[in-house]
Amino acid sequence: MTDKILMKGNEAIAEAAIKAGCRFFFGYPITPQNELPAYMARRLPMEDGVFLQAESEVAAINMVYGAAGAGARVMTSSSSPGISLKQEGISYMAGSELPGVIVNIIRGGPGLGGIQPAQSDYLQATKGGGHGDYRLLVLAPQSVQEAVDLTTEAFELADKYRNPVMILGDGMIGQMMEPVEFGEEISPEDLPKKEWATVGNKDRKPNIINSLSLQAEKLEELNIRLQKKYEKMKEEEVRVETYKTEDADYAIVAFGSMARIALSAIERAREEGVKIGLIRPISLFPYPDQVVGKVAEQVKFMLTVEMSCGQMVEDVRLAANGRCPVYFYGRSGGVVPTSQEIYEKIMELVRGEKE
Amino acid sequence: MKVVAKRPESLMDKPTHYCPGCTHGITHRLVAEVMDEMGIREKTVGVAPVGCAVLAYEYFDCDFQQAAHGRAPAVATGIKRVLPDNFVFTYQGDGDLASIGTAEIVHAAMRGENITTIFINNAIYGMTGGQMAPTTMIGQKTTTSPYGRDSKSAGNPIRVVEMLSTLEGSAYLARVGLFNNKEIKKAKKAIRKAFETQKEGKGFSLVELLSTCPTNWGMNPNEALDWVKSNMVPYYPLGEYRTPEGGDNK
Amino acid sequence: MMKEVIIAGFGGQGVMLMGQILAGAGMIEGKEVSWLPSYGPEMRGGTANCHVIVSEERIGSPFVTNPDVVVAMNLPSMDKFAPQLKEGGILIINSSLIKEEPDRQDIRVIKIPANELAGEVGSDRAANMVALGAVIEKVKIVEVDSILSSLKKNLPERHHKLIPLNEEALKKGMEAARE
């Protein structure tokens, strides 16, 4: 017997948020993340929290902005088209240095796209997404348990850096059920006070939450400060898993649920005597360039596998920096590459290498 | 020596950036006086819009958040849900509230969000240099209606208070005009009533203030005040449209 | 040991719950499990399906492409998933609704009149449990006790009065598969 509970990814993320002291959720319906707000709507009233279904994703992210500015741990979730609508608010949050957790359970695009799993919002998530020079911390779980653990961390990181954090999942992570365990519960009352929050200015000067700076030099100062923050994230917050890379002649780079599927292909290729390993970036920003770069020195090629037409592969190439060829395999629109397809691609590339 | 007039404590001691003859300054003062009189300055969080009042946080001596264009009611909702015992108000112009932020204001009112909105209707976009607003009068010339607003192409002006008065969540709605001292006194009363509505937890409150924009209207301040009275008031009737007690006094 | 199962049928036949009970039973036994549903509009009218993996080791892909077991509760499900079965895999078909034969000779076919057998214990809505009984009888994935504990966990409290009926349905399925 175990203490584990079998839970859907979407619901597990919601419960993890509540356990991390999040009592405010603002959302808007969109498939395939609907179980997350529905769970919040059920659970938050039991914790004296607030669930609010906003009139749009645009309003939802701005409610997150207000609540974050008032000092609360707050979350919103959506899927690709909804996340596009939230970009304005996310940029404002980054500019005003507000913490908050945004969940994107990606579906196929562009446009209205479909509802099946995809990873085609990688560039949007990791390169800013909205206007201006900013970055989110982006965390990509590969299992329901990891989604829980990363959600807990996301709230800590958001507060630590006063920066929005994105949990980047896909329809598979959101819909899948796996056994999960939750860590210790944090009560919002036990969290450190946020001295900068707008809660009423008794005996002090007003606190202002703002991203406007009409003087170019002042705005540049803000940008320099933000960039320093991102540099610090690069030094301290890289999360990456490597699997069987020690003796590897080849490596696959994949994140999220795609990494698991790739893992099945890797095991099969290893059975055939192909020494191949896996690099799985867990933080997509900051990106684990150093690990990718190091493995690139050792292997004959890297293969990036994604549920997209090739987005993370750009970062893999930058990190490999010419030290080995970087190939790409992906399916898009909600089609999930199978481990068979990846296996065949590995074998094809290995044969080509030997010729 | 007896002090007969002084700066409200809820206002900072600094000159504003507003144009001469613009009524934003009056409205800032009225809101600040109400905050002083109710003794709520230290418990108030304001939300600034995008528009001429974007810098409102420079002038009020209370905590403030600056919102994206039109989103002030959503931001205020987030704040109020976290801090239900604080006073939260948005300060928005007509482009911000009645154009890009229509959804946000309607739904804040629909929810009966317990916040107060100060709505400046001056029939034009000021900050961006005098473009047509949804509240621009028929025939009024702006940089984007250079031949005068034509209802066939641009529709007729939105009456925000009347629109919101169909919503059960709207507890207090009033329209006032800032064109003479008598009306300014009425405006202050309305603002006070809006904040009192919030204090009592009755729901959404909004005061629409018919205001001037002499610069973009191409008038001197006095002409602008006359224009409010003679052109705007007939189309935008003054009065209380909803009160917590029920009934209207227009 | 890793067993990969696809359970498929009409929306409303309880195929999702069946998969959850199976995965839950594996979890109770301390195994690695995953349950992945099809989702979207196809859930109404067409086929709904879920992929269940129960394993001693870490599960890679939760997406099953070559199942060890396919449970087909209706004809479209058999047509769609029988071709994906591994050689020597087990196809459990609901013969109450499927009269056709699968188009493969290299698999084992178990025909269970799930609706009739469920009707015998009191409700043909328990056809899913009959089929699940057949699964655990034919494939050593989990113990019957684990299924029963999992059933209790997965059924909302207000439906707990239905547990004896479901238990009977499960046993009916096991018996039928034994024959």
JSON list of C-alpha atoms in Angstrom, two decimals, chain A residues 24 26 50-56 58-60 62-72 88-89 92 96 98 197-214, chain B residues 12 41-46 50 54-55 57-58 60-69 71-83 86 100 103-108 111 113 127:
[
{"chain": "A", "resi": 24, "resn": "PHE", "atom": "CA", "xyz": [-6.51, 32.94, -5.72]},
{"chain": "A", "resi": 26, "resn": "PHE", "atom": "CA", "xyz": [-8.53, 33.52, -12.16]},
{"chain": "A", "resi": 50, "resn": "VAL", "atom": "CA", "xyz": [-11.23, 32.81, -4.37]},
{"chain": "A", "resi": 51, "resn": "PHE", "atom": "CA", "xyz": [-11.95, 31.14, -7.68]},
{"chain": "A", "resi": 52, "resn": "LEU", "atom": "CA", "xyz": [-13.17, 33.52, -10.32]},
{"chain": "A", "resi": 53, "resn": "GLN", "atom": "CA", "xyz": [-14.10, 32.71, -13.90]},
{"chain": "A", "resi": 54, "resn": "ALA", "atom": "CA", "xyz": [-13.16, 35.88, -15.74]},
{"chain": "A", "resi": 55, "resn": "GLU", "atom": "CA", "xyz": [-14.87, 37.27, -18.83]},
{"chain": "A", "resi": 56, "resn": "SER", "atom": "CA", "xyz": [-11.78, 36.49, -20.92]},
{"chain": "A", "resi": 58, "resn": "VAL", "atom": "CA", "xyz": [-7.24, 39.00, -20.98]},
{"chain": "A", "resi": 59, "resn": "ALA", "atom": "CA", "xyz": [-9.24, 39.88, -17.87]},
{"chain": "A", "resi": 60, "resn": "ALA", "atom": "CA", "xyz": [-8.03, 36.78, -16.03]},
{"chain": "A", "resi": 62, "resn": "ASN", "atom": "CA", "xyz": [-5.05, 41.22, -15.29]},
{"chain": "A", "resi": 63, "resn": "MET", "atom": "CA", "xyz": [-6.86, 39.94, -12.20]},
{"chain": "A", "resi": 64, "resn": "VAL", "atom": "CA", "xyz": [-3.72, 37.90, -11.54]},
{"chain": "A", "resi": 65, "resn": "TYR", "atom": "CA", "xyz": [-1.75, 41.14, -11.90]},
{"chain": "A", "resi": 66, "resn": "GLY", "atom": "CA", "xyz": [-3.94, 42.92, -9.35]},
{"chain": "A", "resi": 67, "resn": "ALA", "atom": "CA", "xyz": [-3.91, 40.04, -6.87]},
{"chain": "A", "resi": 68, "resn": "ALA", "atom": "CA", "xyz": [-0.15, 39.57, -7.22]},
{"chain": "A", "resi": 69, "resn": "GLY", "atom": "CA", "xyz": [0.34, 43.31, -6.69]},
{"chain": "A", "resi": 70, "resn": "ALA", "atom": "CA", "xyz": [-1.76, 43.03, -3.53]},
{"chain": "A", "resi": 71, "resn": "GLY", "atom": "CA", "xyz": [0.73, 40.44, -2.26]},
{"chain": "A", "resi": 72, "resn": "ALA", "atom": "CA", "xyz": [-1.05, 37.13, -2.83]},
{"chain": "A", "resi": 88, "resn": "GLU", "atom": "CA", "xyz": [-0.16, 41.54, -22.72]},
{"chain": "A", "resi": 89, "resn": "GLY", "atom": "CA", "xyz": [-0.74, 40.94, -19.02]},
{"chain": "A", "resi": 92, "resn": "TYR", "atom": "CA", "xyz": [3.04, 43.92, -17.72]},
{"chain": "A", "resi": 96, "resn": "SER", "atom": "CA", "xyz": [6.13, 45.52, -12.96]},
{"chain": "A", "resi": 98, "resn": "LEU", "atom": "CA", "xyz": [5.08, 40.74, -10.14]},
{"chain": "A", "resi": 197, "resn": "ALA", "atom": "CA", "xyz": [2.73, 45.10, -2.18]},
{"chain": "A", "resi": 198, "resn": "THR", "atom": "CA", "xyz": [-0.15, 47.59, -2.42]},
{"chain": "A", "resi": 199, "resn": "VAL", "atom": "CA", "xyz": [-2.12, 46.97, 0.75]},
{"chain": "A", "resi": 200, "resn": "GLY", "atom": "CA", "xyz": [-2.65, 50.55, 1.99]},
{"chain": "A", "resi": 201, "resn": "ASN", "atom": "CA", "xyz": [0.14, 52.98, 2.90]},
{"chain": "A", "resi": 202, "resn": "LYS", "atom": "CA", "xyz": [-0.16, 53.42, 6.64]},
{"chain": "A", "resi": 203, "resn": "ASP", "atom": "CA", "xyz": [2.99, 55.20, 7.90]},
{"chain": "A", "resi": 204, "resn": "ARG", "atom": "CA", "xyz": [4.92, 54.89, 4.69]},
{"chain": "A", "resi": 205, "resn": "LYS", "atom": "CA", "xyz": [5.17, 56.32, 1.21]},
{"chain": "A", "resi": 206, "resn": "PRO", "atom": "CA", "xyz": [2.82, 54.80, -1.35]},
{"chain": "A", "resi": 207, "resn": "ASN", "atom": "CA", "xyz": [3.81, 51.51, -2.99]},
{"chain": "A", "resi": 208, "resn": "ILE", "atom": "CA", "xyz": [3.35, 51.70, -6.74]},
{"chain": "A", "resi": 209, "resn": "ILE", "atom": "CA", "xyz": [3.04, 48.71, -9.06]},
{"chain": "A", "resi": 210, "resn": "ASN", "atom": "CA", "xyz": [3.97, 50.05, -12.43]},
{"chain": "A", "resi": 211, "resn": "SER", "atom": "CA", "xyz": [5.81, 49.38, -15.67]},
{"chain": "A", "resi": 212, "resn": "LEU", "atom": "CA", "xyz": [5.60, 52.89, -17.14]},
{"chain": "A", "resi": 213, "resn": "SER", "atom": "CA", "xyz": [8.80, 54.89, -17.50]},
{"chain": "A", "resi": 214, "resn": "LEU", "atom": "CA", "xyz": [8.55, 57.80, -19.88]},
{"chain": "B", "resi": 12, "resn": "MET", "atom": "CA", "xyz": [0.77, 64.80, -3.09]},
{"chain": "B", "resi": 41, "resn": "ARG", "atom": "CA", "xyz": [-6.48, 57.15, 2.57]},
{"chain": "B", "resi": 42, "resn": "GLU", "atom": "CA", "xyz": [-4.35, 54.53, 4.31]},
{"chain": "B", "resi": 43, "resn": "LYS", "atom": "CA", "xyz": [-6.71, 51.78, 3.28]},
{"chain": "B", "resi": 44, "resn": "THR", "atom": "CA", "xyz": [-7.12, 52.78, -0.35]},
{"chain": "B", "resi": 45, "resn": "VAL", "atom": "CA", "xyz": [-5.52, 51.21, -3.41]},
{"chain": "B", "resi": 46, "resn": "GLY", "atom": "CA", "xyz": [-6.01, 53.06, -6.69]},
{"chain": "B", "resi": 50, "resn": "VAL", "atom": "CA", "xyz": [-3.66, 54.15, -19.80]},
{"chain": "B", "resi": 54, "resn": "VAL", "atom": "CA", "xyz": [-1.79, 57.21, -16.41]},
{"chain": "B", "resi": 55, "resn": "LEU", "atom": "CA", "xyz": [0.33, 59.16, -13.93]},
{"chain": "B", "resi": 57, "resn": "TYR", "atom": "CA", "xyz": [-0.19, 57.36, -9.01]},
{"chain": "B", "resi": 58, "resn": "GLU", "atom": "CA", "xyz": [2.16, 60.36, -8.91]},
{"chain": "B", "resi": 60, "resn": "PHE", "atom": "CA", "xyz": [-2.49, 60.54, -4.93]},
{"chain": "B", "resi": 61, "resn": "ASP", "atom": "CA", "xyz": [-0.88, 59.76, -1.60]},
{"chain": "B", "resi": 62, "resn": "CYS", "atom": "CA", "xyz": [-2.02, 56.15, -1.51]},
{"chain": "B", "resi": 63, "resn": "ASP", "atom": "CA", "xyz": [-0.90, 52.78, -2.88]},
{"chain": "B", "resi": 64, "resn": "PHE", "atom": "CA", "xyz": [-1.48, 52.42, -6.60]},
{"chain": "B", "resi": 65, "resn": "GLN", "atom": "CA", "xyz": [-1.27, 49.92, -9.43]},
{"chain": "B", "resi": 66, "resn": "GLN", "atom": "CA", "xyz": [-0.95, 50.95, -13.03]},
{"chain": "B", "resi": 67, "resn": "ALA", "atom": "CA", "xyz": [-3.07, 48.77, -15.34]},
{"chain": "B", "resi": 68, "resn": "ALA", "atom": "CA", "xyz": [-2.86, 47.87, -19.02]},
{"chain": "B", "resi": 69, "resn": "HIS", "atom": "CA", "xyz": [-5.17, 49.81, -21.35]},
{"chain": "B", "resi": 71, "resn": "ARG", "atom": "CA", "xyz": [-7.93, 46.45, -17.80]},
{"chain": "B", "resi": 72, "resn": "ALA", "atom": "CA", "xyz": [-8.24, 48.54, -14.65]},
{"chain": "B", "resi": 73, "resn": "PRO", "atom": "CA", "xyz": [-11.50, 46.87, -13.53]},
{"chain": "B", "resi": 74, "resn": "ALA", "atom": "CA", "xyz": [-9.87, 43.43, -13.85]},
{"chain": "B", "resi": 75, "resn": "VAL", "atom": "CA", "xyz": [-6.80, 44.58, -11.92]},
{"chain": "B", "resi": 76, "resn": "ALA", "atom": "CA", "xyz": [-9.06, 46.17, -9.29]},
{"chain": "B", "resi": 77, "resn": "THR", "atom": "CA", "xyz": [-10.98, 42.90, -9.06]},
{"chain": "B", "resi": 78, "resn": "GLY", "atom": "CA", "xyz": [-7.76, 41.03, -8.33]},
{"chain": "B", "resi": 79, "resn": "ILE", "atom": "CA", "xyz": [-6.82, 43.54, -5.63]},
{"chain": "B", "resi": 80, "resn": "LYS", "atom": "CA", "xyz": [-10.26, 43.65, -4.02]},
{"chain": "B", "resi": 81, "resn": "ARG", "atom": "CA", "xyz": [-10.55, 39.87, -3.89]},
{"chain": "B", "resi": 82, "resn": "VAL", "atom": "CA", "xyz": [-7.25, 39.71, -1.99]},
{"chain": "B", "resi": 83, "resn": "LEU", "atom": "CA", "xyz": [-8.01, 42.76, 0.17]},
{"chain": "B", "resi": 86, "resn": "ASN", "atom": "CA", "xyz": [-9.53, 47.90, 1.61]},
{"chain": "B", "resi": 100, "resn": "ILE", "atom": "CA", "xyz": [-10.76, 48.81, -25.24]},
{"chain": "B", "resi": 103, "resn": "ALA", "atom": "CA", "xyz": [-15.68, 43.92, -21.47]},
{"chain": "B", "resi": 104, "resn": "GLU", "atom": "CA", "xyz": [-13.82, 44.53, -18.23]},
{"chain": "B", "resi": 105, "resn": "ILE", "atom": "CA", "xyz": [-16.13, 47.31, -17.01]},
{"chain": "B", "resi": 106, "resn": "VAL", "atom": "CA", "xyz": [-19.32, 45.49, -17.97]},
{"chain": "B", "resi": 107, "resn": "HIS", "atom": "CA", "xyz": [-18.24, 42.30, -16.22]},
{"chain": "B", "resi": 108, "resn": "ALA", "atom": "CA", "xyz": [-16.98, 44.06, -13.11]},
{"chain": "B", "resi": 111, "resn": "ARG", "atom": "CA", "xyz": [-20.29, 40.66, -10.79]},
{"chain": "B", "resi": 113, "resn": "GLU", "atom": "CA", "xyz": [-17.52, 43.86, -7.84]},
{"chain": "B", "resi": 127, "resn": "MET", "atom": "CA", "xyz": [-3.02, 61.34, -24.29]}
]
